[in-house]
Coordinates of N, CA and C in Angstrom, one line a residue:
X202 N 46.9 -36.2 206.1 CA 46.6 -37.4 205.4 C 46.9 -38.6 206.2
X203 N 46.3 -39.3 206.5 CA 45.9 -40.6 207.2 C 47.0 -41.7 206.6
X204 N 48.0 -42.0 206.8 CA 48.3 -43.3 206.4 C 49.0 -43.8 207.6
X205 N 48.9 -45.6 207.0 CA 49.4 -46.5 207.9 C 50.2 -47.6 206.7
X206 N 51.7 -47.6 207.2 CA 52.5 -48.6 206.9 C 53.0 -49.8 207.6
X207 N 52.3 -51.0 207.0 CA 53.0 -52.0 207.3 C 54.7 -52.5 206.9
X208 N 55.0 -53.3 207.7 CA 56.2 -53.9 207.6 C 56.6 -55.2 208.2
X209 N 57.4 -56.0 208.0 CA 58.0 -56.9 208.9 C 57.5 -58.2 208.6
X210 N 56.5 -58.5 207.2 CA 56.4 -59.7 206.5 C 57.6 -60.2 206.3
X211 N 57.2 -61.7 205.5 CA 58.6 -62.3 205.3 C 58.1 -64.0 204.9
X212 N 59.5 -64.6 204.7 CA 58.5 -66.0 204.5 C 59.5 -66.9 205.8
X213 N 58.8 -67.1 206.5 CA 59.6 -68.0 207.9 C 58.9 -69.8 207.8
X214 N 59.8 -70.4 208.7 CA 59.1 -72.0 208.2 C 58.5 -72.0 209.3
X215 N 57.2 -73.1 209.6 CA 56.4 -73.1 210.5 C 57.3 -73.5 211.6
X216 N 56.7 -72.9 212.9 CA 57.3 -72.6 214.3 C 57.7 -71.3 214.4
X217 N 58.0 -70.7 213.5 CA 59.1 -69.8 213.4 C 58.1 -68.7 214.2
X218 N 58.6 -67.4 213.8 CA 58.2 -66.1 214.6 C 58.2 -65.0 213.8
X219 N 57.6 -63.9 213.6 CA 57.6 -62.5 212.8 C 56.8 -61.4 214.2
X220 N 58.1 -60.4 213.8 CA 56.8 -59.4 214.8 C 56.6 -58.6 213.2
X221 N 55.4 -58.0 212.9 CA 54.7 -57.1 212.2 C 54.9 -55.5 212.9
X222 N 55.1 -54.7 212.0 CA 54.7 -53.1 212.6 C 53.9 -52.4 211.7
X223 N 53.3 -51.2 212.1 CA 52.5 -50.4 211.7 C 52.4 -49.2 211.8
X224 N 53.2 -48.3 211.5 CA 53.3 -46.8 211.5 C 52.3 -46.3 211.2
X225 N 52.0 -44.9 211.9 CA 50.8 -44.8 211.5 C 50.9 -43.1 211.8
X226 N 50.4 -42.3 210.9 CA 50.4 -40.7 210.8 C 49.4 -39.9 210.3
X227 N 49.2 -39.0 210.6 CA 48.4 -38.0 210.0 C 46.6 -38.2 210.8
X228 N 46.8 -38.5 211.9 CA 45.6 -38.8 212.9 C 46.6 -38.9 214.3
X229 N 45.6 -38.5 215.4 CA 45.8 -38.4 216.7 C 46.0 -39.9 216.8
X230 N 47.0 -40.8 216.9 CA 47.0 -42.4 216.9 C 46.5 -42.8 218.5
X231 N 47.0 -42.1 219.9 CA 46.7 -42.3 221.0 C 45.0 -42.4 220.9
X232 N 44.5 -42.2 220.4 CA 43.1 -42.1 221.1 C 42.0 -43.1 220.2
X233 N 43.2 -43.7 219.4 CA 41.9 -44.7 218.7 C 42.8 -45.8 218.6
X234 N 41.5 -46.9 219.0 CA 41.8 -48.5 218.8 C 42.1 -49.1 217.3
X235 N 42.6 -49.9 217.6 CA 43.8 -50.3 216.3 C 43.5 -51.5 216.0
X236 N 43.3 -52.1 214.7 CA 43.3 -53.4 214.6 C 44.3 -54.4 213.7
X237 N 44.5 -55.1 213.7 CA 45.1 -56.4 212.7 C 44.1 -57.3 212.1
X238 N 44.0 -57.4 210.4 CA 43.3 -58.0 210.2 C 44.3 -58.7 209.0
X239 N 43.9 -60.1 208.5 CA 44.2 -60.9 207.4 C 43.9 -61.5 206.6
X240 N 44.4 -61.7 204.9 CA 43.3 -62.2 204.2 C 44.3 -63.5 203.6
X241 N 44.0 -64.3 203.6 CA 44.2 -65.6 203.0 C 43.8 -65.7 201.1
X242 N 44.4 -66.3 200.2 CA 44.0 -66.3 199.1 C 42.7 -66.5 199.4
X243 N 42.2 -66.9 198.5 CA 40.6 -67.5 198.2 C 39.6 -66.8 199.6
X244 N 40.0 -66.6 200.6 CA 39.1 -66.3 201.3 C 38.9 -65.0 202.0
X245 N 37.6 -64.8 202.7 CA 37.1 -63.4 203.3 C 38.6 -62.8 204.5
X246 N 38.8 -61.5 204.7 CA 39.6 -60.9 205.4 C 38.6 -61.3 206.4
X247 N 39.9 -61.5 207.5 CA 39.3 -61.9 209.1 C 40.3 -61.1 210.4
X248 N 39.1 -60.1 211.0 CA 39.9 -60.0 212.3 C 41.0 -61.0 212.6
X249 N 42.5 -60.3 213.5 CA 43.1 -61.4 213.8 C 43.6 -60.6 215.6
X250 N 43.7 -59.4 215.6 CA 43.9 -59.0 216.8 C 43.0 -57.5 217.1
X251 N 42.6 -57.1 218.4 CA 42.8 -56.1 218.8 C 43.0 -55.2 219.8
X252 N 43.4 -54.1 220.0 CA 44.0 -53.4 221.0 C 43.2 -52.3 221.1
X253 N 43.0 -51.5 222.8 CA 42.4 -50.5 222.6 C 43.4 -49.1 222.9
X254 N 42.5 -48.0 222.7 CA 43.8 -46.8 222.6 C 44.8 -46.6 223.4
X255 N 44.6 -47.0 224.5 CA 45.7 -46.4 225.5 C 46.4 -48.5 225.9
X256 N 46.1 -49.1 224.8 CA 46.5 -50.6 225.2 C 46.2 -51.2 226.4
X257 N 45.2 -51.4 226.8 CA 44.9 -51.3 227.9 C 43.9 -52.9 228.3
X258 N 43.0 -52.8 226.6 CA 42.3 -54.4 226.3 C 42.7 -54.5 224.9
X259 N 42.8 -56.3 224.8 CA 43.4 -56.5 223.9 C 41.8 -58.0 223.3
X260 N 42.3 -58.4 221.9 CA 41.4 -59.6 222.2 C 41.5 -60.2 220.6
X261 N 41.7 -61.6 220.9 CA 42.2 -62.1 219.3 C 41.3 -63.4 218.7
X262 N 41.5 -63.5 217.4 CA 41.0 -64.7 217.1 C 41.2 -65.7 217.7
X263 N 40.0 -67.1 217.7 CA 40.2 -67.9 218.1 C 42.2 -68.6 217.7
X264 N 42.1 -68.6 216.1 CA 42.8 -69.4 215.7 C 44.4 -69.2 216.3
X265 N 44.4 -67.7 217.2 CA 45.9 -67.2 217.1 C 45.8 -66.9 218.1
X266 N 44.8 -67.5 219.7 CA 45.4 -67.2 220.6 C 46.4 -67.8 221.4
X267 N 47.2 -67.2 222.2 CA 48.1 -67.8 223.2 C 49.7 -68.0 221.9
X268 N 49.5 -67.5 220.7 CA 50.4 -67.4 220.0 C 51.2 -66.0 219.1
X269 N 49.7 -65.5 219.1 CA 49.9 -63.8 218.7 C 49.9 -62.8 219.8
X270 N 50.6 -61.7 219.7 CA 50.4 -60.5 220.7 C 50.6 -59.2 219.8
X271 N 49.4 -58.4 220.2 CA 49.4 -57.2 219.6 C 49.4 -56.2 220.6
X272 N 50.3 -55.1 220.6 CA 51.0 -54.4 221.2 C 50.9 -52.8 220.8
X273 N 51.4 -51.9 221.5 CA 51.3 -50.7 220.6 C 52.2 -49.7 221.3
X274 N 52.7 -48.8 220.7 CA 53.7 -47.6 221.3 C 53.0 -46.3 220.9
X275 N 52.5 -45.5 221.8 CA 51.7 -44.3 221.7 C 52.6 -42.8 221.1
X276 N 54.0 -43.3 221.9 CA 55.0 -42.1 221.5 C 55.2 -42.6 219.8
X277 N 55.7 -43.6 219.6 CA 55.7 -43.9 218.4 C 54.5 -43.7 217.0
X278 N 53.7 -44.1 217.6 CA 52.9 -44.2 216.8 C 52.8 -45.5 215.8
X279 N 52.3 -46.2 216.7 CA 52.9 -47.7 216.1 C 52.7 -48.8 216.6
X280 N 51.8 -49.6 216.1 CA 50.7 -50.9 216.5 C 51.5 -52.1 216.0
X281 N 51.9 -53.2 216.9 CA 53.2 -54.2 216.7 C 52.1 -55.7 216.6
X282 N 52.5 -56.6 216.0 CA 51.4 -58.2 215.9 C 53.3 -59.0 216.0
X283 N 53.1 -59.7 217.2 CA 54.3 -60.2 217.3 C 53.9 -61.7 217.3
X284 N 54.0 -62.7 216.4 CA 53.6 -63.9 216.0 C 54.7 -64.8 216.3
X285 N 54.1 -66.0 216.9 CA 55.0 -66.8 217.5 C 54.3 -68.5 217.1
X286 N 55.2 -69.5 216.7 CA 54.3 -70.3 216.8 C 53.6 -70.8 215.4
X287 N 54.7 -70.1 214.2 CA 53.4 -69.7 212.5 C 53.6 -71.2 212.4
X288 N 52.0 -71.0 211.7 CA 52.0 -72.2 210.9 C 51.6 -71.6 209.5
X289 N 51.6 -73.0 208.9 CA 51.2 -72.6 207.6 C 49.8 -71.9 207.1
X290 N 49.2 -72.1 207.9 CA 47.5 -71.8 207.7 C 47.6 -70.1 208.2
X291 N 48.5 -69.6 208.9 CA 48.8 -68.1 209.1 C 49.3 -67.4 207.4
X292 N 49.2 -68.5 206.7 CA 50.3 -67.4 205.6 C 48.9 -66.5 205.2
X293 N 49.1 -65.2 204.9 CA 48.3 -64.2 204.4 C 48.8 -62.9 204.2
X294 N 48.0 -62.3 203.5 CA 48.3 -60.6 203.9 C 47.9 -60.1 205.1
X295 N 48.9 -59.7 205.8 CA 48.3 -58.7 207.1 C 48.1 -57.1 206.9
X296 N 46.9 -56.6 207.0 CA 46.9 -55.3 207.5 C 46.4 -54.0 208.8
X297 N 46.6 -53.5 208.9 CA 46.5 -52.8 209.6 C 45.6 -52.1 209.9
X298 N 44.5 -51.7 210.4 CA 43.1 -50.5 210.0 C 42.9 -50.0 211.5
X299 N 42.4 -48.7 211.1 CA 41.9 -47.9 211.9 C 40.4 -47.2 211.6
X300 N 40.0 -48.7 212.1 CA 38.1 -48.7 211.2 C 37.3 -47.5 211.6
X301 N 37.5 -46.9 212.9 CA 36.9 -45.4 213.5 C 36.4 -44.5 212.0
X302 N 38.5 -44.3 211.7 CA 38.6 -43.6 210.4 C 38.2 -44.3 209.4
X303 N 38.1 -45.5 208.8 CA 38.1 -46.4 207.8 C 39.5 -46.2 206.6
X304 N 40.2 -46.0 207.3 CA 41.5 -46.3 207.0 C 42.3 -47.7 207.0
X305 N 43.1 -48.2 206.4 CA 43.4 -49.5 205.7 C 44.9 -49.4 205.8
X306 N 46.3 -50.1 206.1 CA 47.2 -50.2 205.2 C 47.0 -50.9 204.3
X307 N 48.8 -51.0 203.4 CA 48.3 -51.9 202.0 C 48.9 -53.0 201.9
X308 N 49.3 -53.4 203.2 CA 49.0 -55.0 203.7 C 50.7 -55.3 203.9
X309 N 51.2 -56.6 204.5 CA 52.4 -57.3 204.6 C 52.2 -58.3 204.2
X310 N 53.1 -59.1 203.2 CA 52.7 -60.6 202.8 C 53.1 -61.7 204.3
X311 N 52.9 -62.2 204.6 CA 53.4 -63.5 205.9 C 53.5 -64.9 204.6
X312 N 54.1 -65.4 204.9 CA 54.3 -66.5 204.1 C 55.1 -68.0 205.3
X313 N 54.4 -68.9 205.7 CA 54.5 -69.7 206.2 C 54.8 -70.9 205.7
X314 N 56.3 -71.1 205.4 CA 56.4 -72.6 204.7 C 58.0 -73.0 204.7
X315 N 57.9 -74.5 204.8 CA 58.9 -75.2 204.7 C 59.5 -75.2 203.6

C-alpha cells in the first residue's frame, strides 16, 4: 500500500524557514520522480518543486526560486522542500505526490504570518 506522509508544517513569521519531509512506502521510492505541490485557500493546487529519481534534476516555480530546495534521500525514502525566505503568500497546504502512481499525501499546513 502506497502511502506518503507529510510533516514539518508549522506557522513561522515571514523570513523565517521550514524544511518539509515526506516519507514515503509501499512503492520502489528510488526510481520515481517526486513532486511538491501547494494549495492556497480559494485557489487551484500549483506545482512548487521537482526532483528526479536518482536527484539528479531538480526545477521549481517561478515564485520560489532561489528560496526553495527540494532534496531527497533514496536510503530513506524521503523527499525534503527546505524553504527559506517565507513569505506570506507561501502560506498553504503542501503535499507530496507521486503522479507516475497518482498517489497524494494528505498535505502539511505552512502558515506564514506575523
Amino acid at each position: 500500500q502506497v502511502q506518503l506522509v507529510e510533516s514539518g508544517g508549522g506557522l513561522v513569521q515571514p523570513g523565517g524557514s521550514l524544511r518539509l519531509s515526506c516519507a514515503a512506502s509501499g512503492f520502489i521510492f528510488s526510481i520515481y520522480a517526486m513532486r511538491w505541490y501547494r494549495q492556497a485557500p480559494g485557489k487551484e493546487r500549483e506545482l512548487v518543486a521537482f526532483i528526479s529519481s536518482a536527484g539528479g534534476s531538480t526545477n521549481y516555480a517561478e515564485s520560489v526560486k532561489g528560496r526553495f530546495t527540494i532534496s531527497r534521500d533514496n536510503v530513506k525514502n524521503t523527499v525534503y522542500l527546505q524553504m527559506n525566505s517565507l513569505k506570506p503568500e507561501d502560506t498553504a497546504v503542501y503535499y507530496c505526490a507521486v503522479l507516475t502512481l497518482g498517489y497524494w499525501g494528505q498535505g502539511t499546513q505552512v502558515t506564514v504570518s506575523s
